[in-house]
XYZ file of C-alpha atoms in Angstrom:
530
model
C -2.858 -37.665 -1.005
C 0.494 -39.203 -0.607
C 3.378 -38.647 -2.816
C 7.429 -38.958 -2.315
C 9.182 -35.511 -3.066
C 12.961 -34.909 -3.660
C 14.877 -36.715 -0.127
C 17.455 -34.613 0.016
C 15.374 -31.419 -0.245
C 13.692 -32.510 2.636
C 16.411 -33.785 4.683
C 18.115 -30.467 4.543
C 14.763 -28.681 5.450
C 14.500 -31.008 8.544
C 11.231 -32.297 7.635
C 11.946 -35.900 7.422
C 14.861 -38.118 8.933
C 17.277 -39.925 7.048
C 15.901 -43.597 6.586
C 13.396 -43.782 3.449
C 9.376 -43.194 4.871
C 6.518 -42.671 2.719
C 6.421 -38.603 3.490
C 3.421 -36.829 3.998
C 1.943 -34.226 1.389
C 4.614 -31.300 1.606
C 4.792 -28.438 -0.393
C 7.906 -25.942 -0.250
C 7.729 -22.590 -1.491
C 11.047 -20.967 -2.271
C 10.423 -16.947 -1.191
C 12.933 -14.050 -1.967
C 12.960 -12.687 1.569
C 13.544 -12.723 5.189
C 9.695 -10.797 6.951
C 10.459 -8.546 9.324
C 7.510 -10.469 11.640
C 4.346 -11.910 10.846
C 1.894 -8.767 12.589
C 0.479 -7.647 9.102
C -0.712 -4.552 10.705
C 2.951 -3.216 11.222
C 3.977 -4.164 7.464
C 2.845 -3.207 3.910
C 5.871 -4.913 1.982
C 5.045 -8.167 0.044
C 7.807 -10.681 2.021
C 5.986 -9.856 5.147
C 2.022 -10.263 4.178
C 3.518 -13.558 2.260
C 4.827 -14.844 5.405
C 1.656 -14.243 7.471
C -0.891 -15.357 4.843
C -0.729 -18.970 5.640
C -1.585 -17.899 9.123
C -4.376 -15.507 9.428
C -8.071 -14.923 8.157
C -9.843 -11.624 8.310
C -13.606 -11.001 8.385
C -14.091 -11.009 4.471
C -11.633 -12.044 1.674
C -10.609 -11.945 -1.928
C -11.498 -14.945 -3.827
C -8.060 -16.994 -4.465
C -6.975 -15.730 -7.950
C -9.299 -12.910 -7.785
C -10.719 -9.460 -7.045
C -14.269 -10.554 -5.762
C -14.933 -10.410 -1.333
C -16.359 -12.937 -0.105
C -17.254 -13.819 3.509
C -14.421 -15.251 5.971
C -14.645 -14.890 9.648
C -17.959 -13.014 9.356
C -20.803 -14.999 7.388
C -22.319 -11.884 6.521
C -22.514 -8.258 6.858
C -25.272 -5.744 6.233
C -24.566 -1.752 5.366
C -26.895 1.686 6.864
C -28.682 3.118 4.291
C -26.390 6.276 5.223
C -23.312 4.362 4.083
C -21.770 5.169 7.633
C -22.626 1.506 9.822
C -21.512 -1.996 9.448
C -22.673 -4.763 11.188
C -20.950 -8.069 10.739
C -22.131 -11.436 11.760
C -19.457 -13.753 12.723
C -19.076 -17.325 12.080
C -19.456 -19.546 15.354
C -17.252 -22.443 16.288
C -13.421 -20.935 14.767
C -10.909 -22.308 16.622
C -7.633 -20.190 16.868
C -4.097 -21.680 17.176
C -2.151 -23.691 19.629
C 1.507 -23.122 20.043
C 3.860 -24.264 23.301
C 2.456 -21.056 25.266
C -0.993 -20.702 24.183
C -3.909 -23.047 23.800
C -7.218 -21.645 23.593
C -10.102 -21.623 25.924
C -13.112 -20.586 23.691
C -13.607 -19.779 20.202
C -13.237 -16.760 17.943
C -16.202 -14.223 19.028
C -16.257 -10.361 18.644
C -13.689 -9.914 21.264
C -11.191 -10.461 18.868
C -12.715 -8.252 16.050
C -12.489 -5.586 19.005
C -8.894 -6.220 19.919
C -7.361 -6.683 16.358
C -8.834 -3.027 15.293
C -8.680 -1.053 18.592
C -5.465 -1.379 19.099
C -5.084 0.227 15.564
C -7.063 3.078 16.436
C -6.485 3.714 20.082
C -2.545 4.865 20.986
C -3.301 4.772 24.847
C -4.417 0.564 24.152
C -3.044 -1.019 27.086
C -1.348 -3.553 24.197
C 0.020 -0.905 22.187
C 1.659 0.801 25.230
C 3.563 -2.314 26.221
C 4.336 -2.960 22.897
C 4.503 0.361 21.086
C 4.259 0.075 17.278
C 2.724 1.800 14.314
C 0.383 0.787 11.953
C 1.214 2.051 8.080
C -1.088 0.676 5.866
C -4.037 1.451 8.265
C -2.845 4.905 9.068
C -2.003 5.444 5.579
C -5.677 5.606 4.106
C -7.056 7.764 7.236
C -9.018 4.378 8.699
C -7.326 5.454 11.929
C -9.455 9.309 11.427
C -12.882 7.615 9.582
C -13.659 4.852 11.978
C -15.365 6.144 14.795
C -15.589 3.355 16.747
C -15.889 -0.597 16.859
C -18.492 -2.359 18.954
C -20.009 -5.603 19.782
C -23.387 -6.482 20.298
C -23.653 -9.847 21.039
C -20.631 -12.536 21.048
C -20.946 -12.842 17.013
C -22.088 -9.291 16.189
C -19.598 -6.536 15.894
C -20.541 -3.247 14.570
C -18.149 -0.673 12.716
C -19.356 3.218 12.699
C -17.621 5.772 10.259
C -17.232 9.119 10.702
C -17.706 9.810 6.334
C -18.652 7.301 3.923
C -15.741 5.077 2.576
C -16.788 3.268 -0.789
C -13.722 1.301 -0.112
C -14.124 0.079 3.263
C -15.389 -4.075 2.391
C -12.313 -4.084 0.100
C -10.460 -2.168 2.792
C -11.002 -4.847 5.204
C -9.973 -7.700 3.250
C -6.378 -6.620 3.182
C -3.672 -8.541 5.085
C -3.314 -5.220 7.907
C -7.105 -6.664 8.923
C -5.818 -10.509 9.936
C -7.767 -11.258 13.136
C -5.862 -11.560 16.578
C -6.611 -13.242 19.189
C -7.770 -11.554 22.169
C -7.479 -14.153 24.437
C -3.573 -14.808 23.286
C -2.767 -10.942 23.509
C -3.972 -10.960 27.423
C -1.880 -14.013 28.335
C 1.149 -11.929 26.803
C 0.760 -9.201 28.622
C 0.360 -11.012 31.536
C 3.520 -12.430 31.011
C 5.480 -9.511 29.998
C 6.099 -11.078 26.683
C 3.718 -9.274 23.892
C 6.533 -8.552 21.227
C 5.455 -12.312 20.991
C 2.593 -11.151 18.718
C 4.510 -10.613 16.286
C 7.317 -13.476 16.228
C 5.198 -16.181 17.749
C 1.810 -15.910 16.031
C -1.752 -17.278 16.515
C -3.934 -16.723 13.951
C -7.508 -19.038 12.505
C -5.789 -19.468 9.269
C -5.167 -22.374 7.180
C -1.576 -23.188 8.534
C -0.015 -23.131 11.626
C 3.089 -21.203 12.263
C 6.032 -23.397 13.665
C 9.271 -21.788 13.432
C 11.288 -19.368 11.694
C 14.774 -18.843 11.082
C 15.773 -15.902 9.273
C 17.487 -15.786 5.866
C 16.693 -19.898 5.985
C 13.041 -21.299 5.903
C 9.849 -20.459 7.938
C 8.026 -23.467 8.504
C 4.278 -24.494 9.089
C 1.521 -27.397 9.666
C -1.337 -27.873 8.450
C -4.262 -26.889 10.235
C -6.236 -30.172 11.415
C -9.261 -27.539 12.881
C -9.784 -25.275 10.149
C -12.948 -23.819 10.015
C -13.043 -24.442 6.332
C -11.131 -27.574 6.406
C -11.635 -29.161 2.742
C -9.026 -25.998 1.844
C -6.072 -27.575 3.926
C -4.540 -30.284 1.622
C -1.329 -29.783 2.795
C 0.290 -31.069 5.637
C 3.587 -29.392 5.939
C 3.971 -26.278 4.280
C 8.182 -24.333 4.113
C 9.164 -21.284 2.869
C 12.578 -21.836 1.852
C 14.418 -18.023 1.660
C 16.504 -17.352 -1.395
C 17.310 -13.637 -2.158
C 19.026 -15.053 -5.634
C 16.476 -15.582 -8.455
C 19.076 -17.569 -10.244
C 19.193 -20.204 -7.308
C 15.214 -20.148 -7.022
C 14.858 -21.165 -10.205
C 17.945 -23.993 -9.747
C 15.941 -24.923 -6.972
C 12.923 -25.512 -8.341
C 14.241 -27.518 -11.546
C 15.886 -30.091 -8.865
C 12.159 -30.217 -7.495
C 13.524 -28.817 -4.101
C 10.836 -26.833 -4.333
C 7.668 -26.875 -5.962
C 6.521 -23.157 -6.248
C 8.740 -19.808 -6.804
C 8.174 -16.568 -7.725
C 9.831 -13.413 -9.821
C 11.577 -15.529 -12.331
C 13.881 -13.286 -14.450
C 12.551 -12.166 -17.757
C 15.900 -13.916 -19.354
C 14.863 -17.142 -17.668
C 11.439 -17.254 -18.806
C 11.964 -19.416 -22.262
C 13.898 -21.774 -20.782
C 11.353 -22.500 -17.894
C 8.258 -22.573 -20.099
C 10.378 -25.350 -22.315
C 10.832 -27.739 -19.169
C 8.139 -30.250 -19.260
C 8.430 -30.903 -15.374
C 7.191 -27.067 -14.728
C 4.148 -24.853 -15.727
C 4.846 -20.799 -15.803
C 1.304 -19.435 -15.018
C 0.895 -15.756 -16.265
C -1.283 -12.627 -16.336
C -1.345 -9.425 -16.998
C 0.213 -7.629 -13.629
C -1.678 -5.009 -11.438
C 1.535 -2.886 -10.877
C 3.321 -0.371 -11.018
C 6.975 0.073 -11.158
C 7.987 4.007 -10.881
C 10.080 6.234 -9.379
C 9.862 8.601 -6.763
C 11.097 12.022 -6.177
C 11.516 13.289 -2.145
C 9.770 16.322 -2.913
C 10.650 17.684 0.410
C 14.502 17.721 -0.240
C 15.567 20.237 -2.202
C 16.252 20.594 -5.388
C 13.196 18.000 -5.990
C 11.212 20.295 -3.958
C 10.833 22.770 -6.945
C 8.386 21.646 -10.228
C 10.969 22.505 -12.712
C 13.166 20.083 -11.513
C 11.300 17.507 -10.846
C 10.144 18.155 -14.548
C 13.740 17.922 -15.679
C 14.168 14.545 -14.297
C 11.235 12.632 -15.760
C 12.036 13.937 -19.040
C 15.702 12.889 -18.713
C 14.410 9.236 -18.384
C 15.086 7.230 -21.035
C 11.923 4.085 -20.615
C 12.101 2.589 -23.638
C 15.977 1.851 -23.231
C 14.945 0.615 -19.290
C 12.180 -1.033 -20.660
C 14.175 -3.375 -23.390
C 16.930 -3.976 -20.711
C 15.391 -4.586 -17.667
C 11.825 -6.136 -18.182
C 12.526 -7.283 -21.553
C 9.792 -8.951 -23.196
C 7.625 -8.978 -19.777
C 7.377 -5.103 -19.653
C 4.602 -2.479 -21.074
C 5.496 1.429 -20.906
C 3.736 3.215 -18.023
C 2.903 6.896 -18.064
C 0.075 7.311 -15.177
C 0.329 6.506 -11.921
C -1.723 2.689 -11.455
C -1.971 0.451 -14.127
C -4.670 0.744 -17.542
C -6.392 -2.871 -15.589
C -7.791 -0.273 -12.986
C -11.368 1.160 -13.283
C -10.932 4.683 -13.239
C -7.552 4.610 -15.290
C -7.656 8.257 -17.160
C -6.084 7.053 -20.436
C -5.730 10.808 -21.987
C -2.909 11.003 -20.456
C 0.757 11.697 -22.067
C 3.999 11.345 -21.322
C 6.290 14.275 -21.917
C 8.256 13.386 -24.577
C 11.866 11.963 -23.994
C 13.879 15.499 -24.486
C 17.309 15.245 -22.495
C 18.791 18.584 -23.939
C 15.363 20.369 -23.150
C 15.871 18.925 -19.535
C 19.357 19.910 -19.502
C 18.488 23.179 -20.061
C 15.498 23.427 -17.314
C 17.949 21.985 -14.941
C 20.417 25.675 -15.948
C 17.690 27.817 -15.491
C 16.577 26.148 -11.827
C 20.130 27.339 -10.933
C 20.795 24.050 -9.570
C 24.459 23.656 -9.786
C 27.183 21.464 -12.185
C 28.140 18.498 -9.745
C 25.222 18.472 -7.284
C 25.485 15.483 -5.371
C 22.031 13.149 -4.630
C 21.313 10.060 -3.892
C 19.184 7.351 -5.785
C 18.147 4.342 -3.879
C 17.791 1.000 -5.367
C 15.968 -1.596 -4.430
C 17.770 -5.227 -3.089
C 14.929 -7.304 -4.128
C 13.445 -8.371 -7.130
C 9.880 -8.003 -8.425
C 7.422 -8.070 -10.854
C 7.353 -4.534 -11.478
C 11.347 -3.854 -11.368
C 13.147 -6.822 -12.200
C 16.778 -5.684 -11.880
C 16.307 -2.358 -9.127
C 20.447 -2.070 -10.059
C 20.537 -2.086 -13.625
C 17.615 0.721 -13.652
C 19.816 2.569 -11.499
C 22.369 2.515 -13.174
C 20.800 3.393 -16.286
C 19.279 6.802 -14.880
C 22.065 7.559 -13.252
C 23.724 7.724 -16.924
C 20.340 9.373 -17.715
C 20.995 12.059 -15.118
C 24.150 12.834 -14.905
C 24.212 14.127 -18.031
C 22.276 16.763 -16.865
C 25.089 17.459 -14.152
C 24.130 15.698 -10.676
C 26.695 13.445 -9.416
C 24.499 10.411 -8.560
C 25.276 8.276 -5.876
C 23.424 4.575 -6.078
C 22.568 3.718 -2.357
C 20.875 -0.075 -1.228
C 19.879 -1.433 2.298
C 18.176 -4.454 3.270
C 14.614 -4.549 2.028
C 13.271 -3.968 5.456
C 15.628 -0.984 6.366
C 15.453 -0.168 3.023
C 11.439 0.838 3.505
C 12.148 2.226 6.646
C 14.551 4.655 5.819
C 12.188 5.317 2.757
C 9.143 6.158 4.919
C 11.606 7.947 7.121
C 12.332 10.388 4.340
C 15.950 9.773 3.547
C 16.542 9.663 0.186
C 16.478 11.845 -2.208
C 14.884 9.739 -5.027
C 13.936 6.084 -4.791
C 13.475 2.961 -7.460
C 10.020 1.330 -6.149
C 6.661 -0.345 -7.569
C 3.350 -1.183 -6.111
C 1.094 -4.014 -6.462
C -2.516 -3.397 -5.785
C -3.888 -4.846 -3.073
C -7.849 -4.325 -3.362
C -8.831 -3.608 -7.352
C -10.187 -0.175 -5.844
C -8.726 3.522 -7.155
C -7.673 4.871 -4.144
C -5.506 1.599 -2.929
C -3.736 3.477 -5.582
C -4.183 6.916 -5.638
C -4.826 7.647 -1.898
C -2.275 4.843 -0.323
C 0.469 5.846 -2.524
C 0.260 10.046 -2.847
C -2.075 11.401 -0.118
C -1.317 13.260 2.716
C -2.033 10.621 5.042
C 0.073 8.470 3.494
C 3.058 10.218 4.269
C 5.090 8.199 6.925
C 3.884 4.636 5.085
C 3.600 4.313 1.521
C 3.880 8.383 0.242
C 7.549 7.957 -0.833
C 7.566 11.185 -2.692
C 6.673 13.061 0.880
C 4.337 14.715 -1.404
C 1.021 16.523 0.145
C -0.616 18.476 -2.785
C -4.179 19.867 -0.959
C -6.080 19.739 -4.625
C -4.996 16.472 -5.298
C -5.590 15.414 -1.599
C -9.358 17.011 -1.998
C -10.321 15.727 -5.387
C -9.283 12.299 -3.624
C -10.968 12.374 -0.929
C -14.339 13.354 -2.162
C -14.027 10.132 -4.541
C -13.945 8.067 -1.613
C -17.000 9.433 0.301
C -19.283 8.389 -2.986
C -20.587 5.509 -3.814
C -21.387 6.090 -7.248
C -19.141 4.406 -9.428
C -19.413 7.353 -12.467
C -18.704 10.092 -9.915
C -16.085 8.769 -8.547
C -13.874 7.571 -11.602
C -14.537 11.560 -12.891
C -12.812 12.726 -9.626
C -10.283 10.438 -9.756
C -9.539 10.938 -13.416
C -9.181 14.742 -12.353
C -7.199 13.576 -9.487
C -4.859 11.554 -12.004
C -4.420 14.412 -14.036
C -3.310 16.867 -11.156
C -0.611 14.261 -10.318
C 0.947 14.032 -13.755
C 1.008 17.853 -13.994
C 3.052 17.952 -10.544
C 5.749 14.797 -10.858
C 5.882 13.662 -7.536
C 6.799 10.585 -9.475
C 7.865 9.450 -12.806
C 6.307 5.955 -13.670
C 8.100 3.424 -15.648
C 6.578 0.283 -16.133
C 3.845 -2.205 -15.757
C 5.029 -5.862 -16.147
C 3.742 -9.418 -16.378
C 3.481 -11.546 -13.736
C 4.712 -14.981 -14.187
C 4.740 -17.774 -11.747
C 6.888 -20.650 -12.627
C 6.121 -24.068 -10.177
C 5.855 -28.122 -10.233
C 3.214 -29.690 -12.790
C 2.717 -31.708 -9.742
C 1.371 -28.848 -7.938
C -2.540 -28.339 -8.299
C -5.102 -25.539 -8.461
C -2.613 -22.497 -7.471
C -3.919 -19.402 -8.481
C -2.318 -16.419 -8.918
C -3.319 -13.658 -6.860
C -3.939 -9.694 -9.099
C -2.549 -8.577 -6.057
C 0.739 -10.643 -5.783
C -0.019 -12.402 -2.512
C 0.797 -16.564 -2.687
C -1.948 -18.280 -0.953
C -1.964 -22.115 -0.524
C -5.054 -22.907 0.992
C -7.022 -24.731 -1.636
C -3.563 -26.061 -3.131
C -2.127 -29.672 -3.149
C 0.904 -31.392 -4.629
C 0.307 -34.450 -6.795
């Protein structure tokens, strides 16, 4: 389909030259962040997966605007009766990317199954020694301990072994830390001494093809002419145009210099669903926007205190200010949309003189100094990071602590995070599987520690109840453990959680057959502009 979209847009993108043409179908999506790189195994934050969607496939996927799997790079897949080995049957004939460097010599075959997860599980891989990185999200829920080994049997039959029975693991797998690499590509960069590459020059089998990037600008892409699924590409030239400011997003998009945003502010909402030229798509969000106490620095290291806080936090005032009309009250710890959700639990009740009074008999003293970090980015499940900040740190210092507001940029800011340096933290989750323990083992289990466990918090009966939930199948069992799981967490307030929000996605009318993802990815295979 051809079309003509806004000149000047595109001039200043450098996608067309300055004497009128009849342009090509293009489609720019105006992001709110610079990715760190586009190697989805090193990554769990949002900006990065977004940026290496367009790129990758995995072995099985989520349905676009779903929570159903359905087969990708393997056709099919059949389970032991023990629960314990799967064997996948790839799809022949994928072609994987070309860039200045790299052009292919065969097709995708289980080589590249092997590659992509043994160099997750194996720290003396000869690719992870010359290129030494960590992998959070897969570390995070123990893959790195269960799997027990990957293994090909033929050129399109690759079989996984665990060591315990994951009721996750198909879900697991469809996450963006499972994108397929190419085998072939990560030999020719260590033969040429160049296999930080991986990550900044990527080759995946995915819908688009990365071109370039140029951070805090655009990140630009091509269609891919030799997609394996090819009636899904209807776009020929797809940007990401970076914009940290909502306000300029949305200006943006009204001037039709782009065509699709994201995390509108709640104030602009009215305004955007009035303009005829737009469409606001929304749905109930699968988040979670809380906050989260380093429970190994002290004074958040004892209960009482960490009791003292949550009551000291004042949600429905947060909730009217920052979220607005787009927020509902959250008191456990993944949204009521999640199977399993234990909906007997209660908040405490909003008692600031009662957790004035806890904070006296802790002995923690008038004037003690922490630090509360606030996010630099906006999101579905906290809006305005700064104005919730400084809300609680009204909230709290009336209880005596001298709070200190600290920021970084996003990516240093999760680094620093994992790395255990703040005392508390403002951030949210948005699941990225529809099972329980995406929730309640990525975000507060041991092993998550060092990746998504902000709160440092390892709790050996919650860790237990959690892990027996994943090692059944049965869908009754497991919700009871979890439920028991849920309650154990509420009862020790690693984290107090504030809100669950809307999700609204305002873009062109000319844009057709986006769907917006439960888990907050933006996927534009399958999507064309008018």
């Amino acid at each position: 389909m051809r079309h003509v979209t806004c000149l000047s847009a595109l001039l200043a993108l450098g996608l067309v030259s300055q004497s009128p043409v009849l342009l090509a179908n293009n489609l720019v999506f105006c992001s709110e962040g610079s990715p760190a790189g586009f190697d989805t195994a090193q990554y769990t934050s949002a900006t990065d997966n977004d940026a290496a969607e367009p790129i990758y496939n995995r072995l099985v996927e989520f349905e676009r605007g779903g929570t159903a799997v359905h087969p990708a790079l393997a056709t099919h897949w059949e389970v032991s009766d023990n629960g314990l080995r799967y064997t996948f049957h790839l799809r022949e004939g994928v072609r994987f990317h070309s860039n200045k460097a790299f052009s292919p010599s065969r097709t995708f075959n289980a080589d590249d199954v092997l590659f992509t997860f043994n160099r997750m599980l194996d720290k003396g891989h000869r690719f992870r020694q010359a290129y030494p990185t960590e992998f959070p999200y897969f570390n995070g829920m123990g893959l790195d301990k269960n799997i027990a080994r990957v293994e090909k049997t033929d050129p399109l039959t690759v079989v996984f072994t665990l060591n315990t029975v994951d009721a996750a693991f198909i879900q697991n797998l469809a996450m963006s830390f499972a994108s397929i690499l190419s085998a072939e590509y990560a030999e020719q960069l260590l033969a040429s001494g160049r296999p930080s590459d991986i990550n900044q020059q990527p080759i995946g089998t995915g819908p688009f093809v990365f071109q370039r990037y140029q951070k805090d600008s655009q990140i630009r892409y091509k269609g891919n002419k030799d997609y394996w699924a090819a009636n899904e590409v209807k776009i020929d030239n797809l940007v990401f145009s970076i914009n940290t400011d909502p306000s300029v997003r949305i200006q943006k998009l009204r001037r039709n210099e782009c065509q699709v945003t994201l995390h509108p502010r709640p104030a602009d909402l009215p305004a955007l669903k009035a303009d005829s030229t737009l469409q606001v798509l929304q749905q109930p969000g699968f988040n979670l926007g809380y906050i989260a106490y380093n429970t190994q620095h002290p004074p958040f290291d004892r209960l009482e205190v960490r009791q003292a806080m949550d009551m000291a936090v004042n949600k429905e005032a947060i909730l009217q200010a920052v979220y607005q009309d787009a927020g509902q009250r959250a008191v456990n710890a993944m949204p009521p949309t999640q199977w399993s959700y234990d909906d007997s639990i209660k908040d405490a009740p909003y008692a600031p003189e009662k957790a004035r009074q806890l904070i006296q008999q802790a002995g923690v003293k008038p004037g003690t100094e922490i630090t509360l970090w606030a996010m630099p980015v906006q999101r579905p499940y906290n809006p305005n990071a700064k104005l919730m900040a400084e809300m609680l740190q009204a909230d709290w210092s009336k209880l005596g602590f001298k709070v200190r507001i600290v920021s970084y940029e996003w990516g240093e800011y999760l680094k620093r995070m994992k790395n255990g340096e703040h005392d508390i933290a403002l951030i949210g989750w948005t699941g990225d599987n529809g099972d329980p323990d995406n929730w309640l083992g990525t975000l507060y289990s041991c092993d998550a520690i060092g990746s998504n466990n902000y709160s440092q918090w390892c709790d050996p009966q919650y860790d237990s109840l959690v892990k027996q939930a994943k090692q059944v199948t049965d869908r009754t069992q497991r919700t009871a453990l979890y439920q028991q799981a849920q309650q154990r967490l509420k009862q020790q307030v690693p984290i107090t959680p504030v809100a669950h929000s809307i999700v609204s996605q305002p873009l062109s009318v000319k844009v057709s057959q986006f769907k917006v993802s439960p888990f907050g990815r933006n996927d534009f295979s399958g999507v064309s502009v008018d």
